[in-house]
Each structure stands twice: as structure tokens, then as C-alpha cells.
PDB file of C-alpha atoms in Angstrom:
ATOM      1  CA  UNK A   1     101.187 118.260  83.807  1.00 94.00           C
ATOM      2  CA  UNK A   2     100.514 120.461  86.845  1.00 96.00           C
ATOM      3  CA  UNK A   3     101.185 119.199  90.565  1.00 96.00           C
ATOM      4  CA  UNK A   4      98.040 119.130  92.799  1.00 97.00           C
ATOM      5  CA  UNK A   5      98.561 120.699  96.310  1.00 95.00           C
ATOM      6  CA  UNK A   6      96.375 121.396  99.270  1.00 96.00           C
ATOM      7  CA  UNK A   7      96.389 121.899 102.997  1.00 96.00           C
ATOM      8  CA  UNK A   8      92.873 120.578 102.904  1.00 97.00           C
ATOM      9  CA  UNK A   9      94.256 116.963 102.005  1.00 97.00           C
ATOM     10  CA  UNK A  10      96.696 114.813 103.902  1.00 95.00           C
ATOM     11  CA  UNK A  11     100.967 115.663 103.130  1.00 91.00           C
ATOM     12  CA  UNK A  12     102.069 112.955 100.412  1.00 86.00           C
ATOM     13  CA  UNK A  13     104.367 110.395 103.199  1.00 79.00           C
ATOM     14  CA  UNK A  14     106.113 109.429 100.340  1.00 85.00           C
ATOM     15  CA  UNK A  15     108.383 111.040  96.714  1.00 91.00           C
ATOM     16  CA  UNK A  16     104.550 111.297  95.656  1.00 94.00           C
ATOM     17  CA  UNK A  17     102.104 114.042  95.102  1.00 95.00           C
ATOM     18  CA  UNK A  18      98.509 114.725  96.175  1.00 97.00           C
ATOM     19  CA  UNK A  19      97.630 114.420  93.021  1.00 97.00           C
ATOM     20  CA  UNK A  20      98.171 115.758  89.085  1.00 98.00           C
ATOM     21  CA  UNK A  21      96.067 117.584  86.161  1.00 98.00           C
ATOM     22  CA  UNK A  22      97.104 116.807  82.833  1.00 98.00           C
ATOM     23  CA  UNK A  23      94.572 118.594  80.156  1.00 97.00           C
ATOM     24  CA  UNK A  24      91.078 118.326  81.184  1.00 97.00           C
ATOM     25  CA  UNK A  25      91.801 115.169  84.022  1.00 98.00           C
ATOM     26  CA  UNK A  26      92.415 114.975  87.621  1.00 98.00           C
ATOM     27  CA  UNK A  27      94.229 112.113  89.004  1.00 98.00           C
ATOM     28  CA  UNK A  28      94.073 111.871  92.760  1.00 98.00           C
ATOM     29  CA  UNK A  29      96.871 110.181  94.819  1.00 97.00           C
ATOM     30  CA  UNK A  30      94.777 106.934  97.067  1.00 97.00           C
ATOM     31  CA  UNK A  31      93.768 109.360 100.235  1.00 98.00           C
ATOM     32  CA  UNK A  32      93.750 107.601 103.666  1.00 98.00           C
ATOM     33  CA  UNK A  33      91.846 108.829 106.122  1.00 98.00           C
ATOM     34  CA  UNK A  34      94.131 111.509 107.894  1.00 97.00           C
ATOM     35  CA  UNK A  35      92.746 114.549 109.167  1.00 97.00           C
ATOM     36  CA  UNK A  36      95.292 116.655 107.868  1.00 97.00           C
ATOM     37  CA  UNK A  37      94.083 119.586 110.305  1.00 95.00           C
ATOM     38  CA  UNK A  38      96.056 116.968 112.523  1.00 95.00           C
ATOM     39  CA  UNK A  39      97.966 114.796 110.931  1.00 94.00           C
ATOM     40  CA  UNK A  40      96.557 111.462 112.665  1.00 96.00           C
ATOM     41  CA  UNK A  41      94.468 108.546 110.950  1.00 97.00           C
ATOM     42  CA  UNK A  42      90.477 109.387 112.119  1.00 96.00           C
ATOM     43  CA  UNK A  43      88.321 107.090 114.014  1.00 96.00           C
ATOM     44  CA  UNK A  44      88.850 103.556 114.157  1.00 97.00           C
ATOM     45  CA  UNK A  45      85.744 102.647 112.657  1.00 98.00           C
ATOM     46  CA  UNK A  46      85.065 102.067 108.542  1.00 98.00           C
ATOM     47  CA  UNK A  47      82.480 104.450 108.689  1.00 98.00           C
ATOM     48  CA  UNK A  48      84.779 107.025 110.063  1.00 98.00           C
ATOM     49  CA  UNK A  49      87.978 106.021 108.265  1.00 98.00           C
ATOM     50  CA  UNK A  50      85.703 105.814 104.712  1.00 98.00           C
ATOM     51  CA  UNK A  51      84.442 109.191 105.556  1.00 98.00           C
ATOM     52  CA  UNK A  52      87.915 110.921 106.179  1.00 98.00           C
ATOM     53  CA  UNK A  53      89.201 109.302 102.765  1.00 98.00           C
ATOM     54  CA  UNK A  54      86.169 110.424 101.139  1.00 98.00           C
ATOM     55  CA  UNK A  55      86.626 113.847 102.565  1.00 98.00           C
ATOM     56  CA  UNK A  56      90.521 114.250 101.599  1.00 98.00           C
ATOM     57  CA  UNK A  57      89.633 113.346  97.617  1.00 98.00           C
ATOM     58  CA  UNK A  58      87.674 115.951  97.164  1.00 98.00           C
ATOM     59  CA  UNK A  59      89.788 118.420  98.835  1.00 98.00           C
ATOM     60  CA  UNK A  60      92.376 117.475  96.170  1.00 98.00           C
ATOM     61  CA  UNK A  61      89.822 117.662  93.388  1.00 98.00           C
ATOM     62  CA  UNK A  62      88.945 120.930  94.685  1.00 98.00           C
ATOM     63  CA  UNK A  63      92.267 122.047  94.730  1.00 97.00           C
ATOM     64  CA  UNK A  64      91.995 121.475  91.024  1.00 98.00           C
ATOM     65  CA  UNK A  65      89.295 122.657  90.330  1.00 97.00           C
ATOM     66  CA  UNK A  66      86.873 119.708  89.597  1.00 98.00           C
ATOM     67  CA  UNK A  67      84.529 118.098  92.135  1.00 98.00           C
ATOM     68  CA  UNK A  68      83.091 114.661  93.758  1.00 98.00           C
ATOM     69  CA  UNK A  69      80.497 115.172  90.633  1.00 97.00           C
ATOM     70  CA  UNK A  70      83.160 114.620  88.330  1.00 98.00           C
ATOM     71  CA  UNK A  71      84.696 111.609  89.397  1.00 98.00           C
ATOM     72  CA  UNK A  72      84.908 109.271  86.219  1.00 98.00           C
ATOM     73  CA  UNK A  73      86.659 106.060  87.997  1.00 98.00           C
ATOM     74  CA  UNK A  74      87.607 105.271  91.489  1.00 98.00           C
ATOM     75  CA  UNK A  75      89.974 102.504  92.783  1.00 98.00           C
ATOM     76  CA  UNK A  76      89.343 101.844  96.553  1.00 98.00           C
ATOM     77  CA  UNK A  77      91.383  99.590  98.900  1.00 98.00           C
ATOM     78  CA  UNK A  78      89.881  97.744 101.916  1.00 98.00           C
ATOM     79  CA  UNK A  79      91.996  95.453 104.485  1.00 98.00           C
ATOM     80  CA  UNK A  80      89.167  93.667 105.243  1.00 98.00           C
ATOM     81  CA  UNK A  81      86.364  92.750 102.811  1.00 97.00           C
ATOM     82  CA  UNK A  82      83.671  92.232 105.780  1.00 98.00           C
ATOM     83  CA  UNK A  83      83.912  96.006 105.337  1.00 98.00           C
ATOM     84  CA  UNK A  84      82.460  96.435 102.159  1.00 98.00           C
ATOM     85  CA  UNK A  85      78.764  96.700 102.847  1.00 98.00           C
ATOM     86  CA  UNK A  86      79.030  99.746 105.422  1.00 98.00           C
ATOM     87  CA  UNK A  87      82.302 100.928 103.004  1.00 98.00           C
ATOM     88  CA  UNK A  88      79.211 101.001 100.148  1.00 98.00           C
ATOM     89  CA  UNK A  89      77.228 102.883 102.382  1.00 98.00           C
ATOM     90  CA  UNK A  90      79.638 105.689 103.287  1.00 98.00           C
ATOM     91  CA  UNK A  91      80.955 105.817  99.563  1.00 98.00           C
ATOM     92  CA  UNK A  92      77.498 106.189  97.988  1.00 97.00           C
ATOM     93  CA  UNK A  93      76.771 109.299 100.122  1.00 97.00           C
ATOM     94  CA  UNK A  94      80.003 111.559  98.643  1.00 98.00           C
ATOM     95  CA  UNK A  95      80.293 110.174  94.955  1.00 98.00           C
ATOM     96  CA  UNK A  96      76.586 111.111  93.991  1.00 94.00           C
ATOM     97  CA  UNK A  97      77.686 110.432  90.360  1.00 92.00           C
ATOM     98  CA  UNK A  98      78.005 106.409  90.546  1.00 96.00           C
ATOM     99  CA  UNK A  99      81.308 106.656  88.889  1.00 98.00           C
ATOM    100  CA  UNK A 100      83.119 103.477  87.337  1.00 98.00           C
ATOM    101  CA  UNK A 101      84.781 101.769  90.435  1.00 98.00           C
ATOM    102  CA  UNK A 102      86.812  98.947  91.508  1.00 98.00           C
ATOM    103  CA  UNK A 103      87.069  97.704  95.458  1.00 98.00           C
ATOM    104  CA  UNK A 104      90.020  95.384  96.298  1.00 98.00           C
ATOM    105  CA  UNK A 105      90.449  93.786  99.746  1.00 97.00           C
ATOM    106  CA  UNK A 106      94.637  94.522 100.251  1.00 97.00           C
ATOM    107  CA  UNK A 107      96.670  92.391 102.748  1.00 96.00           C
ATOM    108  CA  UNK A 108      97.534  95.928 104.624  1.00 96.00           C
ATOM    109  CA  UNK A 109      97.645  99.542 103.930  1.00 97.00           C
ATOM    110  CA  UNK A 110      99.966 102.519 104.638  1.00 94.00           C
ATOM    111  CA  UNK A 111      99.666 103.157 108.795  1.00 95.00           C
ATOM    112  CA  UNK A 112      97.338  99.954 108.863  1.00 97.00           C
ATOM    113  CA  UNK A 113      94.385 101.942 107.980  1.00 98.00           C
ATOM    114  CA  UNK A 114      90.657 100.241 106.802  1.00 98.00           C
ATOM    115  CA  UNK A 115      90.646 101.878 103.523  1.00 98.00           C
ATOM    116  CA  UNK A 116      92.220 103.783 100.823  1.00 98.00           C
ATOM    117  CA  UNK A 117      90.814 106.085  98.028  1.00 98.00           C
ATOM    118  CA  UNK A 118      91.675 107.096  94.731  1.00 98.00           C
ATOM    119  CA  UNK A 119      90.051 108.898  91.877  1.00 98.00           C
ATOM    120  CA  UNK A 120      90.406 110.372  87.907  1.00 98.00           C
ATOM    121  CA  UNK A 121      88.049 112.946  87.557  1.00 98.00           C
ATOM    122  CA  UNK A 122      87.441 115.999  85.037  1.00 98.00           C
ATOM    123  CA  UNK A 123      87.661 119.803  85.142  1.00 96.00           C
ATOM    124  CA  UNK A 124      86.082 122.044  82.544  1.00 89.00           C
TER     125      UNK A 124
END
């Protein structure tokens, strides 16, 4: 297994990693939406929040050398279900591929963020 890390992505806030590569697959860490030029959660909004997390997993599939195009399965996190139409609409726009998914509404998320991110990917 090979540790994923990035400046691109947020700093794990926990004994965690970005994310790992073990043979061909990438498993991302969930990615809030912190700009980690900054280090603070972006926008307020679910279309800005769901665009930051979007943006953070595939700077750690990058970093290991796959892609957004790759993404097999995704597990996303929402503290409010009300959120998941516009959530859909952001989402759709960075994983082009339609991968496998499943959406959960969560009773609150690390630094009371809208959404959380995660994804298993492949690399050639």
C-alpha cells in the first residue's frame, strides 16, 4: 500500500491519510470542502461547499495518478437531505463517468460542513 499526499487537497485533521493506492485502486479519504490554499471550509452554500469537495478528490486522485474519469464508487455525506437536488447538480458536472454512488443525509459532519466526499477509483 502506498500513502496518498498532496498540497492540492485539504491536511488529514485526524491519524488519517488523504488517501491510499493498493495495486491498481485509489481510495480517497471523504474530502470536505477546505480550500487547502487556505485552510478554511469554502462558501456557505451547497453549491460552493459540493464544489470544493469535488475539487479536493480529484486532487488526491491526481496525486495518484488516476482521475475524476476513473472513479468506480463514491460515498457522499449530506447534513441536510433538502440538499440533494442542487448536491446532484454540482456532482454530475465533475464525475462525468456516472460512477456507482451512495448519498446519506448524516446528523453532522467534521467542522459542520454541508457535505462530504469520498471515492475508489483506478490507475493504469
Amino acid at each position: 500500500m502506498n500513502k496518498i499526499v498532496t498540497e492540492n487537497a485539504p491536511k488529514a485533521i485526524g491519524p488519517y491519510s488523504q488517501g491510499m493506492v493498493f495495486e491498481n485502486l485509489v481510495f480517497s479519504s471523504g474530502q470536505i470542502p477546505v480550500n487547502p490554499a487556505t485552510g478554511e471550509i469554502e462558501g456557505t452554500t451547497i453549491e460552493t461547499q459540493a464544489a470544493q469537495s469535488c475539487k479536493n478528490v480529484a486532487a488526491v486522485l491526481e496525486a495518484a495518478g488516476s482521475s475524476m474519469e476513473r472513479v468506480i464508487k463514491t460515498t457522499c455525506f449530506l447534513a441536510d437531505m433538502a440538499d440533494f437536488p442542487v448536491f446532484n447538480q454540482i456532482y454530475e458536472t465533475y464525475f462525468v463517468s456516472s460512477p456507482a454512488r451512495s448519498c446519506v443525509a448524516v446528523k453532522t459532519l467534521p467542522k459542520n460542513v454541508l457535505c462530504e466526499i469520498e471515492a475508489i477509483a483506478y490507475k493504469e
